CSV table of C-alpha atoms in Angstrom, one decimal:
chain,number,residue,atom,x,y,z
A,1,UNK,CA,42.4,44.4,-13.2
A,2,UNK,CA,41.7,42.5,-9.9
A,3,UNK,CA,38.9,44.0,-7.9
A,4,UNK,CA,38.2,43.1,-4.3
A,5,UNK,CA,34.5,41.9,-3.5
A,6,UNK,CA,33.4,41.6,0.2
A,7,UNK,CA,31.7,38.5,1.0
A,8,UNK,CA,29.6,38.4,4.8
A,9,UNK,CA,29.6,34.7,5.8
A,10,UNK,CA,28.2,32.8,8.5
A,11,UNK,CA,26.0,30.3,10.0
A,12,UNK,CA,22.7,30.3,10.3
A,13,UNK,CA,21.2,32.9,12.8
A,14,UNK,CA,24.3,34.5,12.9
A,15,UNK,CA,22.9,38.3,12.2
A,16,UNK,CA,24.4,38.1,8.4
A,17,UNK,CA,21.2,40.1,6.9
A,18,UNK,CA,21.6,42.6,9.7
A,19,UNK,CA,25.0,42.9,9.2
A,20,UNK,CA,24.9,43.9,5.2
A,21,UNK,CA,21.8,46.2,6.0
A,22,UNK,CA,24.2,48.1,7.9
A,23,UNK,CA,26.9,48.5,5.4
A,24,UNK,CA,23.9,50.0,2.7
A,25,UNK,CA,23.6,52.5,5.1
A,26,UNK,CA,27.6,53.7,4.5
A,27,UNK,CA,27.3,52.5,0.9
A,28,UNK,CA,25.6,52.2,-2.3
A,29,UNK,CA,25.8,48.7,-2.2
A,30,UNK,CA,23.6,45.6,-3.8
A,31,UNK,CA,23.3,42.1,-2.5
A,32,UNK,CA,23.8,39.0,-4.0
A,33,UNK,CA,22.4,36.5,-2.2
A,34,UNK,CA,24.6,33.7,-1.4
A,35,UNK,CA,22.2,30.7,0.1
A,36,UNK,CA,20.1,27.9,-1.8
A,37,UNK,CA,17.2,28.1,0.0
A,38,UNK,CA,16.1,31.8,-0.6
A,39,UNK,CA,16.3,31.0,-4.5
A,40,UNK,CA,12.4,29.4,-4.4
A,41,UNK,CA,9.6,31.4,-4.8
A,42,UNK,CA,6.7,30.9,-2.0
A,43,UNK,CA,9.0,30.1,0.3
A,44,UNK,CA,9.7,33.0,2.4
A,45,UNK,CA,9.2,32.7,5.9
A,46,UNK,CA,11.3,29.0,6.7
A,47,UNK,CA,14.2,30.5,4.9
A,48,UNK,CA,14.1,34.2,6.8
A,49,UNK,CA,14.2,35.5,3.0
A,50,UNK,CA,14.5,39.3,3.7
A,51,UNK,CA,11.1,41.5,3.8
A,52,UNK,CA,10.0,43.8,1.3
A,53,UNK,CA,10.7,46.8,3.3
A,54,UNK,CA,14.4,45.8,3.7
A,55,UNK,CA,14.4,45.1,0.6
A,56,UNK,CA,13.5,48.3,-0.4
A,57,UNK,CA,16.3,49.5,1.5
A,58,UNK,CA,18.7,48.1,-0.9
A,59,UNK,CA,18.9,46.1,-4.2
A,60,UNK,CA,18.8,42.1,-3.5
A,61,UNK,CA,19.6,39.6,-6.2
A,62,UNK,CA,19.6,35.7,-6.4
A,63,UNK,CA,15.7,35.8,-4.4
A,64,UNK,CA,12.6,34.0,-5.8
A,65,UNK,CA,14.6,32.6,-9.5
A,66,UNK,CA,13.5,29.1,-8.9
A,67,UNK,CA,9.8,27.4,-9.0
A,68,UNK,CA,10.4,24.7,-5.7
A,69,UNK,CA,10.2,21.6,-8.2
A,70,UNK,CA,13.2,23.6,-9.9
A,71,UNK,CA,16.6,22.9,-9.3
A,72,UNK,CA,20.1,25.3,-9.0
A,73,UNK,CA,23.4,24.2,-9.4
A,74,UNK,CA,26.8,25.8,-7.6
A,75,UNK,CA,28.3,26.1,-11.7
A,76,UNK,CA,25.0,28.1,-12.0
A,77,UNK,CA,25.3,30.4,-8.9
A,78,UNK,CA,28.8,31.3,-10.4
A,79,UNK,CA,27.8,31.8,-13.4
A,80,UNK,CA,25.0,34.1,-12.4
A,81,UNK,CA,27.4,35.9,-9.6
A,82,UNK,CA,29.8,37.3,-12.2
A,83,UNK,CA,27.2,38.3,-14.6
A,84,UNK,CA,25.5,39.8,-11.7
A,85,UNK,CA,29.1,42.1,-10.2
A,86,UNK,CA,29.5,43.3,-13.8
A,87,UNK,CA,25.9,44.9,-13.8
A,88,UNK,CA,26.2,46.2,-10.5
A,89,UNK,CA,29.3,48.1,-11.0
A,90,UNK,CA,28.0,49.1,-14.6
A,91,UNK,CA,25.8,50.8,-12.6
A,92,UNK,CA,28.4,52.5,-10.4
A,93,UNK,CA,27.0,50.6,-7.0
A,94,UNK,CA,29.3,48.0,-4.9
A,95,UNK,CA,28.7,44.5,-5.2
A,96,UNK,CA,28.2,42.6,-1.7
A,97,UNK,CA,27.9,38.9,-1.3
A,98,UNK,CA,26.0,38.0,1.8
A,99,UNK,CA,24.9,34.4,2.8
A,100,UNK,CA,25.6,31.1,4.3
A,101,UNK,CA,25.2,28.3,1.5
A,102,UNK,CA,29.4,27.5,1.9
A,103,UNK,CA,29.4,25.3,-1.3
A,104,UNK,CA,29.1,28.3,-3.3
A,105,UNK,CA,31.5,30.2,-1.8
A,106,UNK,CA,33.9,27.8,-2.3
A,107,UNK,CA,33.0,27.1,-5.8
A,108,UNK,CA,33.2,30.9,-6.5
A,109,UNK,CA,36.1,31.4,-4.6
A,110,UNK,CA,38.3,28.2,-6.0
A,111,UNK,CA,36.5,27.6,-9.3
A,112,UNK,CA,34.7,24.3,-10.3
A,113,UNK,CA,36.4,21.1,-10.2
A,114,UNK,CA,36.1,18.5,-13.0
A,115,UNK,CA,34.3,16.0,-12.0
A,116,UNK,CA,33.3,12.6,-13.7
A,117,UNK,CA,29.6,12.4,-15.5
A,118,UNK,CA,26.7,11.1,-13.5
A,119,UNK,CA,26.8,7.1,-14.1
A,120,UNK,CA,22.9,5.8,-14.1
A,121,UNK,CA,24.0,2.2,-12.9
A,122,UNK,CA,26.0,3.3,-9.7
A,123,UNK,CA,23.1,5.9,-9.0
A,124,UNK,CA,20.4,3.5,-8.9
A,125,UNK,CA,22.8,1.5,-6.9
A,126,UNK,CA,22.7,4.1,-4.1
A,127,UNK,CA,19.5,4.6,-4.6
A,128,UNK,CA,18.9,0.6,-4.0
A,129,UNK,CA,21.0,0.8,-1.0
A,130,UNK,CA,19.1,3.9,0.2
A,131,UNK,CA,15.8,2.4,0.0
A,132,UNK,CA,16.8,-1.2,1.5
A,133,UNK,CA,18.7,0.6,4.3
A,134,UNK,CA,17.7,4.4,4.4
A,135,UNK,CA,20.3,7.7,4.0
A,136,UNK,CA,21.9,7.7,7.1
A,137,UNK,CA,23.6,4.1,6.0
A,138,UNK,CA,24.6,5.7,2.7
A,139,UNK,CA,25.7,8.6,4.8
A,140,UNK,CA,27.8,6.2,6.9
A,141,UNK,CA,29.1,4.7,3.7
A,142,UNK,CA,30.4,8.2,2.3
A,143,UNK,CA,31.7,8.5,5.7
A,144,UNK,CA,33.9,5.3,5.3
A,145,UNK,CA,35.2,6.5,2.0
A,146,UNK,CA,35.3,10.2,2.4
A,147,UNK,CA,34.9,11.3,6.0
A,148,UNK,CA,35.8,14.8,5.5
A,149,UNK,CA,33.0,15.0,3.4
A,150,UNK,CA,30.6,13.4,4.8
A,151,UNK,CA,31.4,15.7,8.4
A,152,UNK,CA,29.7,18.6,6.0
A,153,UNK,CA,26.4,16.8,5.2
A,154,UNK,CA,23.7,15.9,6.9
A,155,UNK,CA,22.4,12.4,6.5
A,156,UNK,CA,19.2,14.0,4.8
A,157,UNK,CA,21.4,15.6,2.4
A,158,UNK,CA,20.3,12.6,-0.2
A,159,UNK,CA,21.0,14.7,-3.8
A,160,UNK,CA,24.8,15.8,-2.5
A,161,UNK,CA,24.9,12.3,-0.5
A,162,UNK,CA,24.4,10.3,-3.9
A,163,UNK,CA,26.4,12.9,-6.0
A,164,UNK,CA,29.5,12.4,-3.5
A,165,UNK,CA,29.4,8.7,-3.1
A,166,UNK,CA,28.8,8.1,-6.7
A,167,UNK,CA,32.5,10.4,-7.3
A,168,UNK,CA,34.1,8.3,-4.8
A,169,UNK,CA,33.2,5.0,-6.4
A,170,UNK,CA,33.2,5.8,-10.0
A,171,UNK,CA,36.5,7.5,-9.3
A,172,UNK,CA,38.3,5.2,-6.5
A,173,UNK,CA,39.5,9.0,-4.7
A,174,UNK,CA,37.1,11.0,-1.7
A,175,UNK,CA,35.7,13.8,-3.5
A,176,UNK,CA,37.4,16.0,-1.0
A,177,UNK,CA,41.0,15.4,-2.1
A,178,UNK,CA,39.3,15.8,-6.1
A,179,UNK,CA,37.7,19.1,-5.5
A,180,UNK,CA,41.5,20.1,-4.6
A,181,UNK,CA,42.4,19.8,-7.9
A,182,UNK,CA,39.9,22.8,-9.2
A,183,UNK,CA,39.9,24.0,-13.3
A,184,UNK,CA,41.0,27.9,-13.0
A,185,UNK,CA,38.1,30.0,-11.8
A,186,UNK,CA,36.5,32.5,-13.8
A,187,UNK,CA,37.0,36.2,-13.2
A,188,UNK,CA,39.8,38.1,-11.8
A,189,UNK,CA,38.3,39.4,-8.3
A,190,UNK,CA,39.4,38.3,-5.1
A,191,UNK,CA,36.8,37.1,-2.7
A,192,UNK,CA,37.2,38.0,0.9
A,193,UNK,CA,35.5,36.6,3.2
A,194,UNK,CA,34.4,37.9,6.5
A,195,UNK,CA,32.5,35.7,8.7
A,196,UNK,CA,30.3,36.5,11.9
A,197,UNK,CA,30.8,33.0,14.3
A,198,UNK,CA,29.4,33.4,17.8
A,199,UNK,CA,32.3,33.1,20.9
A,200,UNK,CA,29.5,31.0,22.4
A,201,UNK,CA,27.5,28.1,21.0
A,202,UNK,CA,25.2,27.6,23.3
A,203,UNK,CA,24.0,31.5,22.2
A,204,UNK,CA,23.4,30.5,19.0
A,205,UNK,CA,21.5,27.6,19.6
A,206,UNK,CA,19.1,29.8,21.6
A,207,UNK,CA,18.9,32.2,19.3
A,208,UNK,CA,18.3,29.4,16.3
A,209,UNK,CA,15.2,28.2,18.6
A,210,UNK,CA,13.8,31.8,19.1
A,211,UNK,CA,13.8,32.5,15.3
A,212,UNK,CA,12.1,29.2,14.2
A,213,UNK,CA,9.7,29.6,17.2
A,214,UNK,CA,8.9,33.4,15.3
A,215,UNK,CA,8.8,31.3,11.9
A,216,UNK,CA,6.1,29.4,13.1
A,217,UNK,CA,4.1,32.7,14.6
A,218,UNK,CA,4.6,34.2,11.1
A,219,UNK,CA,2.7,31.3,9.6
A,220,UNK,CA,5.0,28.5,8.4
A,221,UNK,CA,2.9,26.0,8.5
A,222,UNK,CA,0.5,27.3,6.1
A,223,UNK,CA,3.3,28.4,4.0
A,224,UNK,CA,4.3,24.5,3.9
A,225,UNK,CA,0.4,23.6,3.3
A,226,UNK,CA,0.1,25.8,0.4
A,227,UNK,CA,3.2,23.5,-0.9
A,228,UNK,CA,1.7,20.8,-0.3
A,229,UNK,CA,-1.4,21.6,-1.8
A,230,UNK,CA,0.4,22.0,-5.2
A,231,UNK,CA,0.3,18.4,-5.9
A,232,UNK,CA,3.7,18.5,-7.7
A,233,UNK,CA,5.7,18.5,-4.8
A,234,UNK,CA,7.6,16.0,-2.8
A,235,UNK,CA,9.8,15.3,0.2
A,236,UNK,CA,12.2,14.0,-2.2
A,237,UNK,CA,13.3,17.8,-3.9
A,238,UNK,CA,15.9,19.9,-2.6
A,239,UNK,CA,13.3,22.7,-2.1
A,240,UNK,CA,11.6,20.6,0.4
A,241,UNK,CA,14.4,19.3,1.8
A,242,UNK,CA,15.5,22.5,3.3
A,243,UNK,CA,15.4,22.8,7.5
A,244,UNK,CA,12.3,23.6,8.5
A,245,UNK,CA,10.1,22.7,5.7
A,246,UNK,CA,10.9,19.0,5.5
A,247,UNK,CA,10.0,18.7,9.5
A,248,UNK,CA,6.8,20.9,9.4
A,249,UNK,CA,6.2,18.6,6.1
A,250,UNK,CA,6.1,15.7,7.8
A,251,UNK,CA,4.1,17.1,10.2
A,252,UNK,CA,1.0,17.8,7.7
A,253,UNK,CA,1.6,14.4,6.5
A,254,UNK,CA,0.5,13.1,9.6
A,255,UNK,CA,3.7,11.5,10.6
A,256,UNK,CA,4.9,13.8,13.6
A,257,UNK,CA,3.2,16.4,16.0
A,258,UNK,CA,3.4,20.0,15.5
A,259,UNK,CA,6.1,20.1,18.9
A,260,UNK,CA,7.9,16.8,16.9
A,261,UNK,CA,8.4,18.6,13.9
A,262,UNK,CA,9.4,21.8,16.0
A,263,UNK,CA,11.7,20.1,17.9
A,264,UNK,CA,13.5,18.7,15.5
A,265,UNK,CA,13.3,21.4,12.7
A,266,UNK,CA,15.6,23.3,16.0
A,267,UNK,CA,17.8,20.2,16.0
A,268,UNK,CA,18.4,20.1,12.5
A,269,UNK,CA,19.6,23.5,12.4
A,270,UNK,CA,21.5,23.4,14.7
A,271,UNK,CA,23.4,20.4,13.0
A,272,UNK,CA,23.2,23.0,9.8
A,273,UNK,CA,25.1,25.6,11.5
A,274,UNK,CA,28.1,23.3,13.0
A,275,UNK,CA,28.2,21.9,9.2
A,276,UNK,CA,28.3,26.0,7.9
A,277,UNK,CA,31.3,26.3,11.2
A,278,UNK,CA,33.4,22.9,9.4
A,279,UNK,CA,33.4,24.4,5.9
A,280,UNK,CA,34.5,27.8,7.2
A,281,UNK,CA,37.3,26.4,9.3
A,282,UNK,CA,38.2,25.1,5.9
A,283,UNK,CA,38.9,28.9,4.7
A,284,UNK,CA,42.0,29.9,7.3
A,285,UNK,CA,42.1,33.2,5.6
A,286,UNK,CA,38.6,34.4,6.5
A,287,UNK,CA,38.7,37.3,9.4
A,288,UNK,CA,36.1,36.2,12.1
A,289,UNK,CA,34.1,38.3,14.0
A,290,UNK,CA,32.3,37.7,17.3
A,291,UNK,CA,28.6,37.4,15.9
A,292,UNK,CA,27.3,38.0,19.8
A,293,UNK,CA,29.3,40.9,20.3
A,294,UNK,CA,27.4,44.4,20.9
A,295,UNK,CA,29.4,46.3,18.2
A,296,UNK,CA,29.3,43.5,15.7
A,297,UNK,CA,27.8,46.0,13.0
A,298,UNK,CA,30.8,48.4,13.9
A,299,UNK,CA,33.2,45.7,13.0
A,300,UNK,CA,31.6,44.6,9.9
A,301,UNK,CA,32.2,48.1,8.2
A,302,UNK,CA,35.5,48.3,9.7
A,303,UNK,CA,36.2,45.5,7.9
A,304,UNK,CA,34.5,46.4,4.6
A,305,UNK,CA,35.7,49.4,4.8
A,306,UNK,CA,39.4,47.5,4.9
A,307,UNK,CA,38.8,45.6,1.8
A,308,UNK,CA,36.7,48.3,-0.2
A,309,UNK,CA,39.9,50.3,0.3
A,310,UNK,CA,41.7,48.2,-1.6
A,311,UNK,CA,40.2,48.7,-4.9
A,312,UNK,CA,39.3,51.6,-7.0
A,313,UNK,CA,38.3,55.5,-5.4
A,314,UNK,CA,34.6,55.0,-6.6
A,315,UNK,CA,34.6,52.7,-2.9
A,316,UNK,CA,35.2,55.8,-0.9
A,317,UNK,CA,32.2,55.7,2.1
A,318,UNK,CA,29.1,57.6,1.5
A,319,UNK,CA,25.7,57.9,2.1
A,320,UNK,CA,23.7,55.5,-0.6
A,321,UNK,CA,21.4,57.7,-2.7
């Protein structure tokens, strides 16, 4: 039997954990966390993981399952998702998928493609051509072969940079028109995704500053220290890769001022959330709502309410337990 699951996309700083806090309070619902950042244990405050009061408000899963010299695939986040919507039904409660990492959505939504094996001589030719001429030229080369691609990346996206460019040369096609081609995707439920985009940019970007300005009151930078002061850690691992925590990184390395890294921690996510805007454009069938509008919470249960109707009586509204 197809079930419907309601999925709460957006960019960054676009009220998404707000917005599923208010739908626990209509019903008994669990999140699955859909972003590849709040996976890493101690590493809490650059990736606005969600507090332990809220999270005591409502079951979150998909938080702190990684060690930061760990890495998570998108064939892993599916694989974990479904396992994860057939315990939380099991246990009579409503599955809600909340986040704003789009490559998992897609691969959820569209299953995973087949892709050729990784090929150790064209990688360490990328990674030859990275270090002679750095990772915006090899951005710039994906570009050439696969623009539509490479307008979703940002040039310090090095793991999905190499992964890309080593598809498009092992396999003479831009991974964008492959990944069109997908194998049949697991499961029977229909993913519908709503997604909060703000009616003004320029909002966003303020409010993207104000929240990384609050990061850095909440301690980030001794957050970062303390992984630093692992020893095991390096600029080179997705974990420390992620916006924020590469800049402030740098920072303690001695290579930028505290304002530097600030400034452009705020740059590069805003560059994150016009990447998060191209993939969803990519998804004509989302309904949108206006993240900046003053009833946006109202909407968002209208809408789940919408979808939730659609399945099975056990999704009639009520208070959670």
């Amino acid at each position: 039997m197809t079930r419907s699951v309601f999925c709460l996309a957006g960019p960054t700083a676009s009220g998404k954990s707000a917005g599923v806090l208010a739908l626990a309070q209509r019903w008994p619902i669990e999140i699955i966390n859909v972003d590849s950042a709040t996976i890493y244990t101690g590493m809490d405050i650059g990736t606005a993981k969600p507090t332990p009061q809220e999270r005591t408000r409502t079951p979150q899963h998909l938080l702190d399952i990684r060690d930061p010299a760990e890495s998570y695939s998108a064939a892993q986040f599916v694989q974990d998702t479904h396992c994860l919507i057939g315990q939380i039904r099991a246990r009579g409660r409503i599955p809600v998928l909340a986040g704003g990492t789009m490559m998992y959505f897609q691969a959820l939504r569209q299953g995973l493609n087949a892709l050729p094996q990784a090929d150790p001589a064209i990688r360490a030719q990328i990674e030859e051509m990275a270090r002679q001429h750095g990772w915006a030229y090899v951005h710039d080369q994906l570009n050439h072969y696969d623009p539509v691609t490479a307008a979703r990346l940002s040039p310090n996206d090095r793991q999905r940079i190499q992964r890309m460019l080593e598809v498009c040369l092992i396999t003479g096609q831009p991974y964008s028109s492959l990944i069109q081609e997908q194998s049949p995707r697991q499961g029977t439920d229909t993913f519908h995704i709503v997604s909060l985009e703000p009616s003004v940019r320029l909002q966003l970007h303020e409010r993207i500053a104000l929240r990384f300005d609050q990061m850095l009151e909440q301690g980030l930078v001794g957050e970062v220290e303390q992984l630093r002061n692992r020893g095991d850690l390096t600029e080179a691992l997705p974990s420390i890769r992620c916006v924020g925590y590469r800049q402030i990184w740098q920072h303690l390395a001695g290579q930028d001022t505290l304002e530097g890294a600030r400034e452009k921690a705020i740059a590069s996510t805003r560059q994150l959330a016009k990447r998060q805007l191209t993939w969803l454009r990519s998804m004509p069938e989302r309904q949108i709502i206006d993240s900046l509008q003053a009833d946006v919470h109202a909407r968002v249960i209208d809408a789940a309410a919408a979808i939730l109707s659609q399945d099975t009586p056990e999704h009639t509204p009520h208070q959670p337990d």
